[in-house]
Amino acid sequence: MKKTTAKTSSVSFDVTATKFREFHSNGLNVFLHLITTPAMLVSIAVSLILLAEDKEWIYRTLVLIYAMSLPRTMGVVKKTTMTTTFHFDEGDQRKRGTKYKGTTLLFTWISLVGMSLLSEYLVEFKYVTNLKQCAMLFACGYVGQELAHVITFEKTYQQSYMSSSKSEKNLQNWQSLLIEHAYFLLPLCFDALWQTRDVPLLSWIVAHNYLLRCKLTGAKETNALRDIYDFVSKENPSRDRTAHWWFEKLKGKTKKAFDTIIDSEAIAGMFAKKFRSDAWAVEPIYSMNEIYVASSHHNFNSDTVFYMEHCDGPWSVYPWCFVYRCMVAVNENKQVETIFPMEGSGSCLSDGDVVGFDYHREIHIIRDLPTRNTDRRVTMKLHYVVYPRCFGFLGRFLAKLASFYNWAARNLFLNTIAPSNWFWKFMAFMVLFVTRSVFELEKRAGLNSIVAVVLAYYVGKNFIHEHFFLAFTSYTHYCMYIATYQIREGINFGTFKRNVVFFKTIALCHLGYNYFIKYFEYDLISLAMILGGYSLSFSAAYALGVDQTYFGVELGECAPNFVDGFPYNLGIPHPMIVGSIVGLLGFHKNESFREHLPYLVPLHCLFYLVHMVQEHVYDIYKHDESATTIQTTTKKKASSPGMKSSKRRNSVSREKESEQQKKQHPHTNGTNGTHSATRRRSTRLSPTNDRSPAWARD
């Protein structure tokens, strides 16, 4: 009987979690639930403390009983007649079932501890003194949950079973479903957190790949492109400079053809694959759209900017919303390649190919190939604003900002394409200088990261605590490691590396400044630990290479490079992490440093250990039945304790398949289509990585 009950409880959680997710698939909705749900639970906890008066043990016992009941009822622990086994993450992780149960339970326990401490704090310091205030806090949390559903256009789970309970058949189940819903509410929120369909909360600090691609093949689109091409041919613009025709000034058949492309089903579908239509709005920005004809050459004028790595717009530091520029190839092109260095791919857009990229954030460049076009390169530039439906005012305002900048830049570019005097030559120079400066900031650090750091410093210094900035910038890169390793899909590899290196550099600067300048005391053992530990860590990183160090294999960006040289021949498990922890403990050994910053190093070590456990628990090949072990020499190297176990399978077969495709289609680089539509990994990003990228394998 007991065994049946435990099984029923586990199934009950799985069924409830599956239904709950249907009504909590929006990342913002789940994020708000992680505020409102703890608020309601804290109000209940404070009420219990007030009712128990000075007998805190009663309240703590109730919390402990609830926490200890969850492993069985959630199905994380299953007890048989012989043994008790832990089932963290049952089933194939690639399926969207009830997964990450162990992680859900862990975060639920951590939250319960935090809420318990907060509840006792609120009572002890008289922030909440009576049951009326508790009721108000509970009401605020409940109303907040309802508002979260309203602004994200999602129905509530409670409505689903309350409405169905009106029938006499389901009336008896209403109370049990409500109790079950309330009992599992906190773990249900964390379960939904990992699996939201648009942008999970965990992935908000992940460098997503926002590059979009499609091809216009429909009859309507093909005819519209032909009309655009005929219009340009009739206008017969000069070939030695770029030509522009803006949408607002087009007329008749040409404008109608442009409208057809703007409203194309293929482009709408391209956006829908990345931004779910019930949560995101995609609207054209007509004032920015144009027909563009490239020049045959450039000579230190504003056209030169396109042959430099650059971002098109200045509003990269703008929350939650995007402006997309979609480049549509009107005719054949086999000469001019559009490259996205951070994402790591390049392509010659030709005959209906479309690429959409973030107008304000995506670094790109065009480059001439040895082959020559026999005709003008005609393209259309379409622009769309993409924003969460609940933040429509933010999205529409960004569209106005982008349109204004485009108008100002348009006039500047037109006067600097062929500068007629010293003033416009100077302005042409300024266009190139500013473009280069913004690009360097975006490539090396990212304007979003820079602004976040500056804000953290200002807010921490003036409003929160003197160590807020230290904490914020010391541990951010660990959160990026953990979140990226967990998500792993649709990652912009170049942006990810940029972000983690930027924040890790700041973290190391904090350690160095506080140890060697602010709190320095001579300690030979401490210095030896720092030098030895970080030498080991840097040696391991150097042996693996930058790409492989930062999850290049796990993200599908490079083939495994199993090394058996120093320090992986020492038999030290995870020498990079072990070396870093030894170096960190060297900082902590300094008495003055430890006295003033007692938690800085222990938290560094904790994050490292959490990530190390994550790599073992969530081995990327654990559920891959088709994976095969790499041949002889690699097997031998991979058996070393210092090797990452997740980098051992399936690369050789994929490389052979890619080589066979290249031999069969020498101009397609292993992908389908013509030479002009080829997308390839840019050698500018990583010359040593010639493995087919994820999009080619897909």
mmCIF file of C-alpha atoms in Angstrom, residues 280-581:
data_model
loop_
_atom_site.group_PDB
_atom_site.id
_atom_site.type_symbol
_atom_site.label_atom_id
_atom_site.label_comp_id
_atom_site.label_asym_id
_atom_site.label_seq_id
_atom_site.Cartn_x
_atom_site.Cartn_y
_atom_site.Cartn_z
ATOM 1 C CA TRP A 280 5.968 38.642 -29.031
ATOM 2 C CA ALA A 281 4.799 41.249 -31.542
ATOM 3 C CA VAL A 282 6.654 41.770 -34.834
ATOM 4 C CA GLU A 283 5.838 45.021 -36.654
ATOM 5 C CA PRO A 284 7.453 46.606 -39.754
ATOM 6 C CA ILE A 285 9.207 49.980 -39.478
ATOM 7 C CA TYR A 286 8.302 51.354 -42.903
ATOM 8 C CA SER A 287 10.299 54.573 -42.626
ATOM 9 C CA MET A 288 13.599 52.631 -42.457
ATOM 10 C CA ASN A 289 13.001 50.307 -45.413
ATOM 11 C CA GLU A 290 14.892 50.785 -48.670
ATOM 12 C CA ILE A 291 16.138 49.282 -51.897
ATOM 13 C CA TYR A 292 19.941 49.258 -51.846
ATOM 14 C CA VAL A 293 22.395 48.795 -54.686
ATOM 15 C CA ALA A 294 26.033 48.203 -53.770
ATOM 16 C CA SER A 295 28.887 50.063 -55.414
ATOM 17 C CA SER A 296 31.608 48.296 -57.340
ATOM 18 C CA HIS A 297 34.340 49.802 -55.119
ATOM 19 C CA HIS A 298 34.866 52.105 -52.123
ATOM 20 C CA ASN A 299 37.483 54.812 -51.569
ATOM 21 C CA PHE A 300 37.575 56.201 -48.016
ATOM 22 C CA ASN A 301 34.018 57.434 -48.095
ATOM 23 C CA SER A 302 31.066 56.361 -46.007
ATOM 24 C CA ASP A 303 30.693 53.207 -48.136
ATOM 25 C CA THR A 304 33.921 52.031 -46.518
ATOM 26 C CA VAL A 305 32.028 51.496 -43.256
ATOM 27 C CA PHE A 306 30.331 48.421 -44.721
ATOM 28 C CA TYR A 307 33.755 46.837 -45.229
ATOM 29 C CA MET A 308 34.579 47.404 -41.544
ATOM 30 C CA GLU A 309 33.245 45.336 -38.653
ATOM 31 C CA HIS A 310 30.378 47.420 -37.315
ATOM 32 C CA CYS A 311 26.936 47.599 -35.718
ATOM 33 C CA ASP A 312 24.270 49.495 -37.619
ATOM 34 C CA GLY A 313 22.461 51.246 -34.765
ATOM 35 C CA PRO A 314 23.355 52.913 -31.445
ATOM 36 C CA TRP A 315 20.538 51.679 -29.176
ATOM 37 C CA SER A 316 22.119 48.429 -28.010
ATOM 38 C CA VAL A 317 21.405 49.265 -24.368
ATOM 39 C CA TYR A 318 17.639 48.962 -24.552
ATOM 40 C CA PRO A 319 15.753 46.342 -22.521
ATOM 41 C CA TRP A 320 13.715 43.425 -23.856
ATOM 42 C CA CYS A 321 13.103 44.775 -27.372
ATOM 43 C CA PHE A 322 14.827 44.343 -30.737
ATOM 44 C CA VAL A 323 15.003 46.101 -34.058
ATOM 45 C CA TYR A 324 15.756 43.646 -36.844
ATOM 46 C CA ARG A 325 17.308 44.475 -40.185
ATOM 47 C CA CYS A 326 16.492 41.831 -42.786
ATOM 48 C CA MET A 327 18.728 41.794 -45.861
ATOM 49 C CA VAL A 328 16.868 40.343 -48.857
ATOM 50 C CA ALA A 329 18.897 39.385 -51.944
ATOM 51 C CA VAL A 330 16.984 40.464 -55.056
ATOM 52 C CA ASN A 331 19.302 38.942 -57.663
ATOM 53 C CA GLU A 332 22.271 36.630 -58.002
ATOM 54 C CA ASN A 333 25.347 37.429 -55.920
ATOM 55 C CA LYS A 334 28.533 35.374 -55.809
ATOM 56 C CA GLN A 335 31.012 38.101 -54.901
ATOM 57 C CA VAL A 336 29.977 39.977 -51.747
ATOM 58 C CA GLU A 337 29.876 37.946 -48.560
ATOM 59 C CA THR A 338 28.113 39.077 -45.376
ATOM 60 C CA ILE A 339 29.955 37.866 -42.274
ATOM 61 C CA PHE A 340 28.854 37.777 -38.639
ATOM 62 C CA PRO A 341 32.109 37.390 -36.661
ATOM 63 C CA MET A 342 30.602 36.919 -33.198
ATOM 64 C CA GLU A 343 28.133 34.288 -34.395
ATOM 65 C CA GLY A 344 30.845 32.811 -36.575
ATOM 66 C CA SER A 345 29.238 32.382 -39.999
ATOM 67 C CA GLY A 346 29.316 34.063 -43.399
ATOM 68 C CA SER A 347 27.194 33.909 -46.537
ATOM 69 C CA CYS A 348 26.723 35.259 -50.020
ATOM 70 C CA LEU A 349 23.073 36.272 -50.073
ATOM 71 C CA SER A 350 21.606 35.495 -53.484
ATOM 72 C CA ASP A 351 18.245 35.099 -55.259
ATOM 73 C CA GLY A 352 15.747 35.434 -52.404
ATOM 74 C CA ASP A 353 18.040 34.609 -49.482
ATOM 75 C CA VAL A 354 17.107 36.493 -46.314
ATOM 76 C CA VAL A 355 19.186 37.073 -43.198
ATOM 77 C CA GLY A 356 17.791 38.951 -40.207
ATOM 78 C CA PHE A 357 20.010 40.356 -37.480
ATOM 79 C CA ASP A 358 19.764 42.680 -34.499
ATOM 80 C CA TYR A 359 20.183 46.170 -35.961
ATOM 81 C CA HIS A 360 21.696 47.630 -32.790
ATOM 82 C CA ARG A 361 23.782 44.745 -31.441
ATOM 83 C CA GLU A 362 24.971 42.302 -34.105
ATOM 84 C CA ILE A 363 28.500 42.958 -35.381
ATOM 85 C CA HIS A 364 28.837 42.261 -39.106
ATOM 86 C CA ILE A 365 31.004 43.048 -42.111
ATOM 87 C CA ILE A 366 30.916 42.531 -45.875
ATOM 88 C CA ARG A 367 33.863 41.197 -47.809
ATOM 89 C CA ASP A 368 34.586 40.619 -51.489
ATOM 90 C CA LEU A 369 35.345 37.109 -52.698
ATOM 91 C CA PRO A 370 37.625 36.427 -55.707
ATOM 92 C CA THR A 371 34.614 35.643 -57.906
ATOM 93 C CA ARG A 372 33.049 38.667 -59.625
ATOM 94 C CA ASN A 373 29.395 39.569 -60.072
ATOM 95 C CA THR A 374 28.297 40.162 -63.644
ATOM 96 C CA ASP A 375 25.451 42.432 -62.574
ATOM 97 C CA ARG A 376 24.721 44.925 -59.809
ATOM 98 C CA ARG A 377 24.128 43.499 -56.322
ATOM 99 C CA VAL A 378 20.571 44.558 -55.524
ATOM 100 C CA THR A 379 19.225 44.034 -52.007
ATOM 101 C CA MET A 380 16.254 45.139 -49.961
ATOM 102 C CA LYS A 381 16.646 46.317 -46.377
ATOM 103 C CA LEU A 382 13.578 45.517 -44.297
ATOM 104 C CA HIS A 383 13.207 46.550 -40.667
ATOM 105 C CA TYR A 384 10.987 45.160 -37.931
ATOM 106 C CA VAL A 385 10.588 45.981 -34.254
ATOM 107 C CA VAL A 386 10.169 42.907 -32.035
ATOM 108 C CA TYR A 387 8.874 43.363 -28.501
ATOM 109 C CA PRO A 388 6.992 41.449 -25.772
ATOM 110 C CA ARG A 389 3.280 42.098 -26.181
ATOM 111 C CA CYS A 390 3.040 43.213 -22.561
ATOM 112 C CA PHE A 391 5.668 45.925 -23.211
ATOM 113 C CA GLY A 392 4.153 47.441 -26.335
ATOM 114 C CA PHE A 393 4.966 51.012 -25.314
ATOM 115 C CA LEU A 394 8.669 50.115 -24.995
ATOM 116 C CA GLY A 395 8.737 48.444 -28.397
ATOM 117 C CA ARG A 396 6.983 51.278 -30.195
ATOM 118 C CA PHE A 397 9.296 53.833 -28.588
ATOM 119 C CA LEU A 398 12.357 51.860 -29.712
ATOM 120 C CA ALA A 399 10.935 51.861 -33.248
ATOM 121 C CA LYS A 400 10.736 55.676 -33.135
ATOM 122 C CA LEU A 401 14.295 55.950 -31.796
ATOM 123 C CA ALA A 402 15.630 53.634 -34.494
ATOM 124 C CA SER A 403 13.710 55.501 -37.199
ATOM 125 C CA PHE A 404 15.087 58.857 -36.020
ATOM 126 C CA TYR A 405 18.669 57.566 -35.979
ATOM 127 C CA ASN A 406 18.214 56.018 -39.403
ATOM 128 C CA TRP A 407 16.952 59.367 -40.773
ATOM 129 C CA ALA A 408 19.929 61.252 -39.297
ATOM 130 C CA ALA A 409 22.461 58.642 -40.445
ATOM 131 C CA ARG A 410 20.856 58.517 -43.886
ATOM 132 C CA ASN A 411 21.446 62.214 -44.471
ATOM 133 C CA LEU A 412 24.980 61.967 -43.171
ATOM 134 C CA PHE A 413 25.808 58.988 -45.407
ATOM 135 C CA LEU A 414 24.364 60.611 -48.500
ATOM 136 C CA ASN A 415 26.657 63.615 -48.008
ATOM 137 C CA THR A 416 29.728 61.490 -47.312
ATOM 138 C CA ILE A 417 29.386 58.938 -50.127
ATOM 139 C CA ALA A 418 31.146 61.437 -52.421
ATOM 140 C CA PRO A 419 32.452 64.225 -50.096
ATOM 141 C CA SER A 420 32.745 67.482 -52.043
ATOM 142 C CA ASN A 421 34.729 69.613 -49.560
ATOM 143 C CA TRP A 422 36.918 69.396 -46.471
ATOM 144 C CA PHE A 423 33.939 69.478 -44.088
ATOM 145 C CA TRP A 424 32.245 66.438 -45.562
ATOM 146 C CA LYS A 425 35.600 64.665 -45.856
ATOM 147 C CA PHE A 426 36.048 65.275 -42.133
ATOM 148 C CA MET A 427 32.524 63.945 -41.499
ATOM 149 C CA ALA A 428 33.350 60.856 -43.560
ATOM 150 C CA PHE A 429 36.385 60.355 -41.320
ATOM 151 C CA MET A 430 34.174 60.773 -38.233
ATOM 152 C CA VAL A 431 31.737 58.171 -39.537
ATOM 153 C CA LEU A 432 34.582 55.684 -39.849
ATOM 154 C CA PHE A 433 36.151 56.674 -36.507
ATOM 155 C CA VAL A 434 32.922 56.428 -34.508
ATOM 156 C CA THR A 435 32.009 53.178 -36.224
ATOM 157 C CA ARG A 436 35.376 51.707 -35.319
ATOM 158 C CA SER A 437 35.214 52.927 -31.718
ATOM 159 C CA VAL A 438 31.722 51.555 -31.110
ATOM 160 C CA PHE A 439 32.714 48.267 -32.721
ATOM 161 C CA GLU A 440 35.759 47.893 -30.450
ATOM 162 C CA LEU A 441 33.640 48.491 -27.340
ATOM 163 C CA GLU A 442 31.002 46.039 -28.521
ATOM 164 C CA LYS A 443 33.513 43.381 -29.480
ATOM 165 C CA ARG A 444 35.766 43.598 -26.415
ATOM 166 C CA ALA A 445 33.185 44.103 -23.676
ATOM 167 C CA GLY A 446 29.673 44.713 -24.969
ATOM 168 C CA LEU A 447 27.883 47.977 -24.306
ATOM 169 C CA ASN A 448 25.218 46.176 -22.267
ATOM 170 C CA SER A 449 27.887 44.742 -19.982
ATOM 171 C CA ILE A 450 29.599 48.104 -19.609
ATOM 172 C CA VAL A 451 26.354 49.839 -18.669
ATOM 173 C CA ALA A 452 25.443 47.032 -16.240
ATOM 174 C CA VAL A 453 28.810 47.387 -14.491
ATOM 175 C CA VAL A 454 28.532 51.184 -14.245
ATOM 176 C CA LEU A 455 24.981 50.963 -12.882
ATOM 177 C CA ALA A 456 25.987 48.299 -10.358
ATOM 178 C CA TYR A 457 28.797 50.534 -9.121
ATOM 179 C CA TYR A 458 26.554 53.614 -8.822
ATOM 180 C CA VAL A 459 23.591 51.838 -7.220
ATOM 181 C CA GLY A 460 25.759 49.819 -4.847
ATOM 182 C CA LYS A 461 27.780 52.807 -3.708
ATOM 183 C CA ASN A 462 24.842 55.161 -3.203
ATOM 184 C CA PHE A 463 21.870 52.982 -2.279
ATOM 185 C CA ILE A 464 22.722 49.419 -1.247
ATOM 186 C CA HIS A 465 26.102 48.431 0.193
ATOM 187 C CA GLU A 466 29.754 49.159 -0.443
ATOM 188 C CA HIS A 467 30.360 45.515 -1.384
ATOM 189 C CA PHE A 468 27.402 45.218 -3.769
ATOM 190 C CA PHE A 469 29.523 46.097 -6.799
ATOM 191 C CA LEU A 470 32.206 43.646 -5.677
ATOM 192 C CA ALA A 471 29.674 40.814 -5.346
ATOM 193 C CA PHE A 472 27.816 41.631 -8.567
ATOM 194 C CA THR A 473 30.922 41.650 -10.739
ATOM 195 C CA SER A 474 32.766 38.802 -8.998
ATOM 196 C CA TYR A 475 30.251 36.022 -9.627
ATOM 197 C CA THR A 476 28.430 36.989 -12.821
ATOM 198 C CA HIS A 477 30.709 34.919 -15.053
ATOM 199 C CA TYR A 478 29.954 31.781 -13.019
ATOM 200 C CA CYS A 479 26.223 32.326 -13.553
ATOM 201 C CA MET A 480 26.937 32.637 -17.279
ATOM 202 C CA TYR A 481 28.958 29.381 -17.235
ATOM 203 C CA ILE A 482 26.202 27.482 -15.421
ATOM 204 C CA ALA A 483 23.293 28.911 -17.414
ATOM 205 C CA THR A 484 24.986 28.470 -20.805
ATOM 206 C CA TYR A 485 26.043 24.907 -20.028
ATOM 207 C CA GLN A 486 22.486 24.113 -18.976
ATOM 208 C CA ILE A 487 20.761 25.776 -21.973
ATOM 209 C CA ARG A 488 23.351 24.936 -24.680
ATOM 210 C CA GLU A 489 20.963 25.542 -27.596
ATOM 211 C CA GLY A 490 21.060 28.585 -29.838
ATOM 212 C CA ILE A 491 24.145 30.177 -28.266
ATOM 213 C CA ASN A 492 26.148 32.966 -29.904
ATOM 214 C CA PHE A 493 29.585 31.553 -29.147
ATOM 215 C CA GLY A 494 31.569 34.723 -29.771
ATOM 216 C CA THR A 495 29.300 36.838 -27.572
ATOM 217 C CA PHE A 496 29.386 34.220 -24.814
ATOM 218 C CA LYS A 497 33.193 34.188 -24.776
ATOM 219 C CA ARG A 498 33.297 37.977 -24.789
ATOM 220 C CA ASN A 499 30.922 38.264 -21.838
ATOM 221 C CA VAL A 500 32.547 35.700 -19.585
ATOM 222 C CA VAL A 501 36.078 36.952 -20.276
ATOM 223 C CA PHE A 502 34.960 40.521 -19.514
ATOM 224 C CA PHE A 503 33.372 39.664 -16.168
ATOM 225 C CA LYS A 504 36.089 37.177 -15.211
ATOM 226 C CA THR A 505 38.707 39.864 -15.836
ATOM 227 C CA ILE A 506 36.859 42.205 -13.470
ATOM 228 C CA ALA A 507 36.620 39.439 -10.858
ATOM 229 C CA LEU A 508 40.375 38.789 -11.025
ATOM 230 C CA CYS A 509 41.036 42.529 -10.803
ATOM 231 C CA HIS A 510 38.958 42.660 -7.611
ATOM 232 C CA LEU A 511 41.015 39.853 -6.106
ATOM 233 C CA GLY A 512 44.329 41.392 -7.161
ATOM 234 C CA TYR A 513 43.446 44.909 -5.994
ATOM 235 C CA ASN A 514 42.158 43.833 -2.587
ATOM 236 C CA TYR A 515 45.034 41.417 -1.987
ATOM 237 C CA PHE A 516 48.077 43.250 -3.324
ATOM 238 C CA ILE A 517 47.053 46.877 -2.693
ATOM 239 C CA LYS A 518 44.294 47.257 -0.140
ATOM 240 C CA TYR A 519 44.948 44.451 2.356
ATOM 241 C CA PHE A 520 48.422 43.177 1.542
ATOM 242 C CA GLU A 521 50.418 41.296 4.167
ATOM 243 C CA TYR A 522 53.502 39.316 3.219
ATOM 244 C CA ASP A 523 52.726 35.599 3.394
ATOM 245 C CA LEU A 524 55.028 33.299 1.450
ATOM 246 C CA ILE A 525 52.696 30.293 1.520
ATOM 247 C CA SER A 526 49.772 32.425 0.370
ATOM 248 C CA LEU A 527 51.795 33.839 -2.531
ATOM 249 C CA ALA A 528 53.030 30.358 -3.471
ATOM 250 C CA MET A 529 49.463 29.017 -3.541
ATOM 251 C CA ILE A 530 48.327 31.899 -5.766
ATOM 252 C CA LEU A 531 51.238 31.489 -8.168
ATOM 253 C CA GLY A 532 51.068 27.696 -8.293
ATOM 254 C CA GLY A 533 47.304 27.439 -8.489
ATOM 255 C CA TYR A 534 46.801 29.947 -11.263
ATOM 256 C CA SER A 535 49.823 28.634 -13.171
ATOM 257 C CA LEU A 536 48.147 25.210 -13.193
ATOM 258 C CA SER A 537 44.814 26.701 -14.235
ATOM 259 C CA PHE A 538 46.267 28.859 -17.025
ATOM 260 C CA SER A 539 48.374 25.924 -18.274
ATOM 261 C CA ALA A 540 45.235 23.782 -18.542
ATOM 262 C CA ALA A 541 43.394 26.524 -20.399
ATOM 263 C CA TYR A 542 46.328 27.038 -22.762
ATOM 264 C CA ALA A 543 46.517 23.307 -23.478
ATOM 265 C CA LEU A 544 42.820 23.110 -24.344
ATOM 266 C CA GLY A 545 42.664 26.397 -26.233
ATOM 267 C CA VAL A 546 40.222 29.236 -25.777
ATOM 268 C CA ASP A 547 37.342 27.679 -27.718
ATOM 269 C CA GLN A 548 37.437 24.331 -25.955
ATOM 270 C CA THR A 549 37.918 25.987 -22.558
ATOM 271 C CA TYR A 550 34.682 27.899 -23.023
ATOM 272 C CA PHE A 551 32.439 24.941 -23.976
ATOM 273 C CA GLY A 552 33.311 24.932 -27.664
ATOM 274 C CA VAL A 553 32.748 21.164 -27.820
ATOM 275 C CA GLU A 554 29.553 21.197 -25.755
ATOM 276 C CA LEU A 555 28.106 23.968 -27.916
ATOM 277 C CA GLY A 556 29.110 22.254 -31.170
ATOM 278 C CA GLU A 557 31.601 24.940 -32.191
ATOM 279 C CA CYS A 558 34.769 22.832 -32.377
ATOM 280 C CA ALA A 559 35.870 19.213 -32.403
ATOM 281 C CA PRO A 560 37.335 17.714 -29.210
ATOM 282 C CA ASN A 561 41.076 18.188 -28.934
ATOM 283 C CA PHE A 562 42.139 15.609 -26.379
ATOM 284 C CA VAL A 563 45.479 16.549 -24.906
ATOM 285 C CA ASP A 564 47.828 14.397 -22.878
ATOM 286 C CA GLY A 565 50.509 16.987 -22.207
ATOM 287 C CA PHE A 566 50.993 19.180 -19.153
ATOM 288 C CA PRO A 567 49.035 19.554 -16.926
ATOM 289 C CA TYR A 568 46.700 16.756 -18.061
ATOM 290 C CA ASN A 569 49.487 14.182 -17.673
ATOM 291 C CA LEU A 570 49.698 14.808 -13.912
ATOM 292 C CA GLY A 571 46.610 12.784 -13.042
ATOM 293 C CA ILE A 572 44.902 15.802 -11.445
ATOM 294 C CA PRO A 573 41.131 15.751 -12.021
ATOM 295 C CA HIS A 574 39.810 18.991 -13.522
ATOM 296 C CA PRO A 575 43.193 20.767 -13.322
ATOM 297 C CA MET A 576 41.712 24.075 -14.483
ATOM 298 C CA ILE A 577 39.157 24.215 -11.676
ATOM 299 C CA VAL A 578 41.460 22.670 -9.083
ATOM 300 C CA GLY A 579 44.208 25.161 -9.932
ATOM 301 C CA SER A 580 41.794 28.087 -9.677
ATOM 302 C CA ILE A 581 40.502 26.908 -6.297
#
